[in-house]
Amino acid sequence: MVETQKSSTALQQIASSDASTICSKCGEKILNVMTADENKVYHPHCFNCSDCGKTLAGGFFYKSKNIKFDESTILSRNSLNEPVRFCETCFKKVAPKCARCQNIIEASSVVWEDKKFHESCFTCVGVDKNGTQCQKPMKDEPVYPLNDKWYCKGCFDKLDTGVSAAARDILSKKCRQCYKEFAPGSLVSEYKGDYYHPTCFICSQCNTSIASKSFYHQSKSDDQRSEAKFLCENCHIQNAQECTECKNKIVSGEAIGFEGKQYHRSCFMCRNCHNEIGTSHFFKTKDGKYLCQNCSIQQQQQQQ
């Protein structure tokens, strides 16, 4: 889409015999000097900047029929049938800027996710193992976004994100969550042989997408896949049980359960030698302390 066009116009002398030359803006006759643009003629003082009113005759200017500008200002200085024109100073104040290089976009641009880019700036940001940038032009290519960056399919699939571009063999499969197929060029998340749309691969508690994020998987058994639940890291911490010994949440690692209580593996230890008991044999003393088998035998021998 052409946002703006840079043009120029020159001053022209009116022949004394031509008395029918009419200014396209004010409708008055042009008696001596005129300027022209788009097959229309103007008084030099009528051919002016839509913002500051400075004459544009005899020099370069920018014009656009679709650039956003204050409507009241345009109506007061410009005909509804006229394109909006700017001198270079005023154009810099309103011109769209490239979301990548931040420089003004003077001609055509690429619009992606409500952002505008120079065509030369909208390229794949992928980098190979040697540090060489891909820089493939993405104007007419499928775009795979990640963290406000954009990649071509080849570079995106090389990223270790848990999300990949749908390959041909995946197109025949259906999303485990919504049971809909994957469109060519769409993104897909895979977990243990099941495929999901990234918007369907969500935390079962807060419903936020866990694609390309850390998550926890819960299931009652391997045979009950339908009851499997995914939790994002925040929800997992909220639901985690409290260690009876240290009172902190048991977020990761193996938990030890005994008499309806839960412990970090490192917290479930012998009160005498302070070694982890784990799943080994142990004994509980009358005062509620746990002793590993060796310490319990030693204690009994000392009491004899």
mmCIF file of N, CA and C in Angstrom, residues 209-271:
data_model
loop_
_atom_site.group_PDB
_atom_site.id
_atom_site.type_symbol
_atom_site.label_atom_id
_atom_site.label_comp_id
_atom_site.label_asym_id
_atom_site.label_seq_id
_atom_site.Cartn_x
_atom_site.Cartn_y
_atom_site.Cartn_z
ATOM 1 N N SER A 209 -2.333 -19.641 27.371
ATOM 2 C CA SER A 209 -1.558 -20.546 26.515
ATOM 3 C C SER A 209 -0.221 -20.889 27.173
ATOM 4 N N ILE A 210 0.146 -22.165 27.113
ATOM 5 C CA ILE A 210 1.431 -22.603 27.672
ATOM 6 C C ILE A 210 2.401 -22.988 26.560
ATOM 7 N N ALA A 211 2.021 -22.709 25.304
ATOM 8 C CA ALA A 211 2.911 -22.983 24.179
ATOM 9 C C ALA A 211 4.195 -22.177 24.343
ATOM 10 N N SER A 212 5.322 -22.830 24.214
ATOM 11 C CA SER A 212 6.667 -22.244 24.348
ATOM 12 C C SER A 212 6.959 -21.753 25.759
ATOM 13 N N LYS A 213 6.193 -22.241 26.774
ATOM 14 C CA LYS A 213 6.426 -21.868 28.169
ATOM 15 C C LYS A 213 6.617 -23.123 29.018
ATOM 16 N N SER A 214 7.142 -22.943 30.208
ATOM 17 C CA SER A 214 7.264 -24.057 31.139
ATOM 18 C C SER A 214 5.877 -24.423 31.655
ATOM 19 N N PHE A 215 5.621 -25.729 31.765
ATOM 20 C CA PHE A 215 4.330 -26.174 32.275
ATOM 21 C C PHE A 215 4.498 -27.510 32.992
ATOM 22 N N TYR A 216 3.440 -27.907 33.696
ATOM 23 C CA TYR A 216 3.439 -29.163 34.444
ATOM 24 C C TYR A 216 2.271 -30.004 33.963
ATOM 25 N N HIS A 217 2.517 -31.299 33.850
ATOM 26 C CA HIS A 217 1.518 -32.223 33.337
ATOM 27 C C HIS A 217 1.056 -33.133 34.459
ATOM 28 N N GLN A 218 -0.260 -33.254 34.599
ATOM 29 C CA GLN A 218 -0.832 -34.110 35.627
ATOM 30 C C GLN A 218 -1.799 -35.098 34.982
ATOM 31 N N SER A 219 -1.729 -36.350 35.357
ATOM 32 C CA SER A 219 -2.672 -37.346 34.877
ATOM 33 C C SER A 219 -2.811 -38.437 35.928
ATOM 34 N N LYS A 220 -3.987 -39.062 35.993
ATOM 35 C CA LYS A 220 -4.220 -40.096 36.993
ATOM 36 C C LYS A 220 -3.491 -41.381 36.645
ATOM 37 N N SER A 221 -3.413 -41.684 35.371
ATOM 38 C CA SER A 221 -2.676 -42.867 34.920
ATOM 39 C C SER A 221 -2.396 -42.724 33.444
ATOM 40 N N ASP A 222 -1.479 -43.555 32.935
ATOM 41 C CA ASP A 222 -1.151 -43.496 31.522
ATOM 42 C C ASP A 222 -2.324 -43.920 30.646
ATOM 43 N N ASP A 223 -3.270 -44.675 31.231
ATOM 44 C CA ASP A 223 -4.408 -45.156 30.452
ATOM 45 C C ASP A 223 -5.563 -44.177 30.445
ATOM 46 N N GLN A 224 -5.420 -43.091 31.181
ATOM 47 C CA GLN A 224 -6.502 -42.112 31.270
ATOM 48 C C GLN A 224 -6.027 -40.773 30.707
ATOM 49 N N ARG A 225 -5.702 -40.761 29.414
ATOM 50 C CA ARG A 225 -5.171 -39.572 28.767
ATOM 51 C C ARG A 225 -6.191 -38.442 28.789
ATOM 52 N N SER A 226 -7.509 -38.805 28.769
ATOM 53 C CA SER A 226 -8.539 -37.771 28.732
ATOM 54 C C SER A 226 -8.559 -36.949 30.007
ATOM 55 N N GLU A 227 -8.010 -37.491 31.085
ATOM 56 C CA GLU A 227 -8.026 -36.778 32.357
ATOM 57 C C GLU A 227 -6.724 -36.010 32.591
ATOM 58 N N ALA A 228 -5.849 -36.017 31.588
ATOM 59 C CA ALA A 228 -4.592 -35.306 31.725
ATOM 60 C C ALA A 228 -4.846 -33.809 31.816
ATOM 61 N N LYS A 229 -4.108 -33.139 32.665
ATOM 62 C CA LYS A 229 -4.247 -31.707 32.846
ATOM 63 C C LYS A 229 -2.885 -31.047 32.724
ATOM 64 N N PHE A 230 -2.906 -29.852 32.168
ATOM 65 C CA PHE A 230 -1.690 -29.062 32.068
ATOM 66 C C PHE A 230 -1.848 -27.838 32.962
ATOM 67 N N LEU A 231 -0.789 -27.513 33.684
ATOM 68 C CA LEU A 231 -0.804 -26.336 34.531
ATOM 69 C C LEU A 231 0.387 -25.455 34.190
ATOM 70 N N CYS A 232 0.146 -24.156 34.062
ATOM 71 C CA CYS A 232 1.256 -23.229 33.889
ATOM 72 C C CYS A 232 2.040 -23.174 35.202
ATOM 73 N N GLU A 233 3.194 -22.559 35.179
ATOM 74 C CA GLU A 233 4.053 -22.558 36.363
ATOM 75 C C GLU A 233 3.385 -21.868 37.548
ATOM 76 N N ASN A 234 2.702 -20.755 37.308
ATOM 77 C CA ASN A 234 2.063 -20.018 38.403
ATOM 78 C C ASN A 234 0.964 -20.836 39.065
ATOM 79 N N CYS A 235 0.104 -21.473 38.239
ATOM 80 C CA CYS A 235 -0.994 -22.270 38.799
ATOM 81 C C CYS A 235 -0.464 -23.513 39.499
ATOM 82 N N HIS A 236 0.605 -24.083 38.981
ATOM 83 C CA HIS A 236 1.187 -25.251 39.637
ATOM 84 C C HIS A 236 1.681 -24.900 41.044
ATOM 85 N N ILE A 237 2.312 -23.738 41.169
ATOM 86 C CA ILE A 237 2.811 -23.305 42.478
ATOM 87 C C ILE A 237 1.650 -23.059 43.438
ATOM 88 N N GLN A 238 0.575 -22.451 42.921
ATOM 89 C CA GLN A 238 -0.595 -22.190 43.764
ATOM 90 C C GLN A 238 -1.221 -23.479 44.280
ATOM 91 N N ASN A 239 -1.208 -24.522 43.435
ATOM 92 C CA ASN A 239 -1.844 -25.792 43.804
ATOM 93 C C ASN A 239 -0.909 -26.736 44.553
ATOM 94 N N ALA A 240 0.374 -26.415 44.576
ATOM 95 C CA ALA A 240 1.350 -27.327 45.185
ATOM 96 C C ALA A 240 1.096 -27.487 46.682
ATOM 97 N N GLN A 241 1.340 -28.683 47.193
ATOM 98 C CA GLN A 241 1.161 -28.946 48.619
ATOM 99 C C GLN A 241 2.333 -28.393 49.422
ATOM 100 N N GLU A 242 2.084 -28.187 50.693
ATOM 101 C CA GLU A 242 3.097 -27.628 51.579
ATOM 102 C C GLU A 242 3.860 -28.750 52.281
ATOM 103 N N CYS A 243 5.169 -28.595 52.301
ATOM 104 C CA CYS A 243 6.002 -29.576 53.005
ATOM 105 C C CYS A 243 5.754 -29.461 54.509
ATOM 106 N N THR A 244 5.461 -30.571 55.154
ATOM 107 C CA THR A 244 5.177 -30.583 56.594
ATOM 108 C C THR A 244 6.379 -30.135 57.413
ATOM 109 N N GLU A 245 7.567 -30.372 56.876
ATOM 110 C CA GLU A 245 8.782 -30.065 57.636
ATOM 111 C C GLU A 245 9.201 -28.603 57.496
ATOM 112 N N CYS A 246 9.395 -28.134 56.262
ATOM 113 C CA CYS A 246 9.932 -26.779 56.057
ATOM 114 C C CYS A 246 8.861 -25.746 55.775
ATOM 115 N N LYS A 247 7.626 -26.192 55.550
ATOM 116 C CA LYS A 247 6.474 -25.321 55.309
ATOM 117 C C LYS A 247 6.508 -24.619 53.947
ATOM 118 N N ASN A 248 7.453 -24.971 53.083
ATOM 119 C CA ASN A 248 7.498 -24.398 51.739
ATOM 120 C C ASN A 248 6.728 -25.276 50.764
ATOM 121 N N LYS A 249 6.345 -24.686 49.631
ATOM 122 C CA LYS A 249 5.610 -25.431 48.620
ATOM 123 C C LYS A 249 6.498 -26.497 47.982
ATOM 124 N N ILE A 250 5.921 -27.651 47.696
ATOM 125 C CA ILE A 250 6.646 -28.708 46.985
ATOM 126 C C ILE A 250 6.363 -28.503 45.499
ATOM 127 N N VAL A 251 7.253 -27.765 44.833
ATOM 128 C CA VAL A 251 7.017 -27.359 43.446
ATOM 129 C C VAL A 251 7.580 -28.368 42.458
ATOM 130 N N SER A 252 8.768 -28.865 42.709
ATOM 131 C CA SER A 252 9.400 -29.792 41.772
ATOM 132 C C SER A 252 10.097 -30.905 42.536
ATOM 133 N N GLY A 253 10.460 -31.918 41.799
ATOM 134 C CA GLY A 253 11.152 -33.041 42.422
ATOM 135 C C GLY A 253 10.164 -34.016 43.059
ATOM 136 N N GLU A 254 10.697 -35.112 43.561
ATOM 137 C CA GLU A 254 9.868 -36.155 44.156
ATOM 138 C C GLU A 254 9.400 -35.763 45.548
ATOM 139 N N ALA A 255 8.128 -35.995 45.832
ATOM 140 C CA ALA A 255 7.580 -35.739 47.158
ATOM 141 C C ALA A 255 7.397 -37.065 47.882
ATOM 142 N N ILE A 256 7.603 -37.037 49.181
ATOM 143 C CA ILE A 256 7.442 -38.228 50.011
ATOM 144 C C ILE A 256 6.180 -38.063 50.856
ATOM 145 N N GLY A 257 5.280 -39.028 50.760
ATOM 146 C CA GLY A 257 4.057 -38.974 51.537
ATOM 147 C C GLY A 257 4.055 -40.019 52.642
ATOM 148 N N PHE A 258 3.632 -39.606 53.835
ATOM 149 C CA PHE A 258 3.555 -40.545 54.965
ATOM 150 C C PHE A 258 2.513 -40.044 55.954
ATOM 151 N N GLU A 259 1.587 -40.922 56.286
ATOM 152 C CA GLU A 259 0.520 -40.629 57.234
ATOM 153 C C GLU A 259 -0.269 -39.364 56.848
ATOM 154 N N GLY A 260 -0.534 -39.254 55.529
ATOM 155 C CA GLY A 260 -1.321 -38.134 55.038
ATOM 156 C C GLY A 260 -0.571 -36.826 54.966
ATOM 157 N N LYS A 261 0.724 -36.841 55.188
ATOM 158 C CA LYS A 261 1.543 -35.639 55.131
ATOM 159 C C LYS A 261 2.520 -35.736 53.966
ATOM 160 N N GLN A 262 2.912 -34.568 53.449
ATOM 161 C CA GLN A 262 3.830 -34.517 52.316
ATOM 162 C C GLN A 262 5.126 -33.822 52.716
ATOM 163 N N TYR A 263 6.231 -34.312 52.152
ATOM 164 C CA TYR A 263 7.552 -33.777 52.470
ATOM 165 C C TYR A 263 8.365 -33.654 51.186
ATOM 166 N N HIS A 264 9.244 -32.633 51.138
ATOM 167 C CA HIS A 264 10.307 -32.655 50.142
ATOM 168 C C HIS A 264 11.160 -33.895 50.420
ATOM 169 N N ARG A 265 11.692 -34.474 49.402
ATOM 170 C CA ARG A 265 12.540 -35.651 49.612
ATOM 171 C C ARG A 265 13.701 -35.311 50.538
ATOM 172 N N SER A 266 14.261 -34.090 50.350
ATOM 173 C CA SER A 266 15.397 -33.677 51.180
ATOM 174 C C SER A 266 14.987 -33.375 52.620
ATOM 175 N N CYS A 267 13.693 -33.116 52.848
ATOM 176 C CA CYS A 267 13.215 -32.814 54.202
ATOM 177 C C CYS A 267 12.821 -34.075 54.970
ATOM 178 N N PHE A 268 12.550 -35.139 54.238
ATOM 179 C CA PHE A 268 12.173 -36.396 54.897
ATOM 180 C C PHE A 268 13.463 -37.167 55.180
ATOM 181 N N MET A 269 14.066 -36.897 56.347
ATOM 182 C CA MET A 269 15.389 -37.444 56.640
ATOM 183 C C MET A 269 15.455 -37.996 58.058
ATOM 184 N N CYS A 270 16.489 -38.777 58.278
ATOM 185 C CA CYS A 270 16.729 -39.363 59.597
ATOM 186 C C CYS A 270 17.097 -38.261 60.591
ATOM 187 N N ARG A 271 16.457 -38.248 61.751
ATOM 188 C CA ARG A 271 16.713 -37.213 62.752
ATOM 189 C C ARG A 271 18.043 -37.388 63.451
#
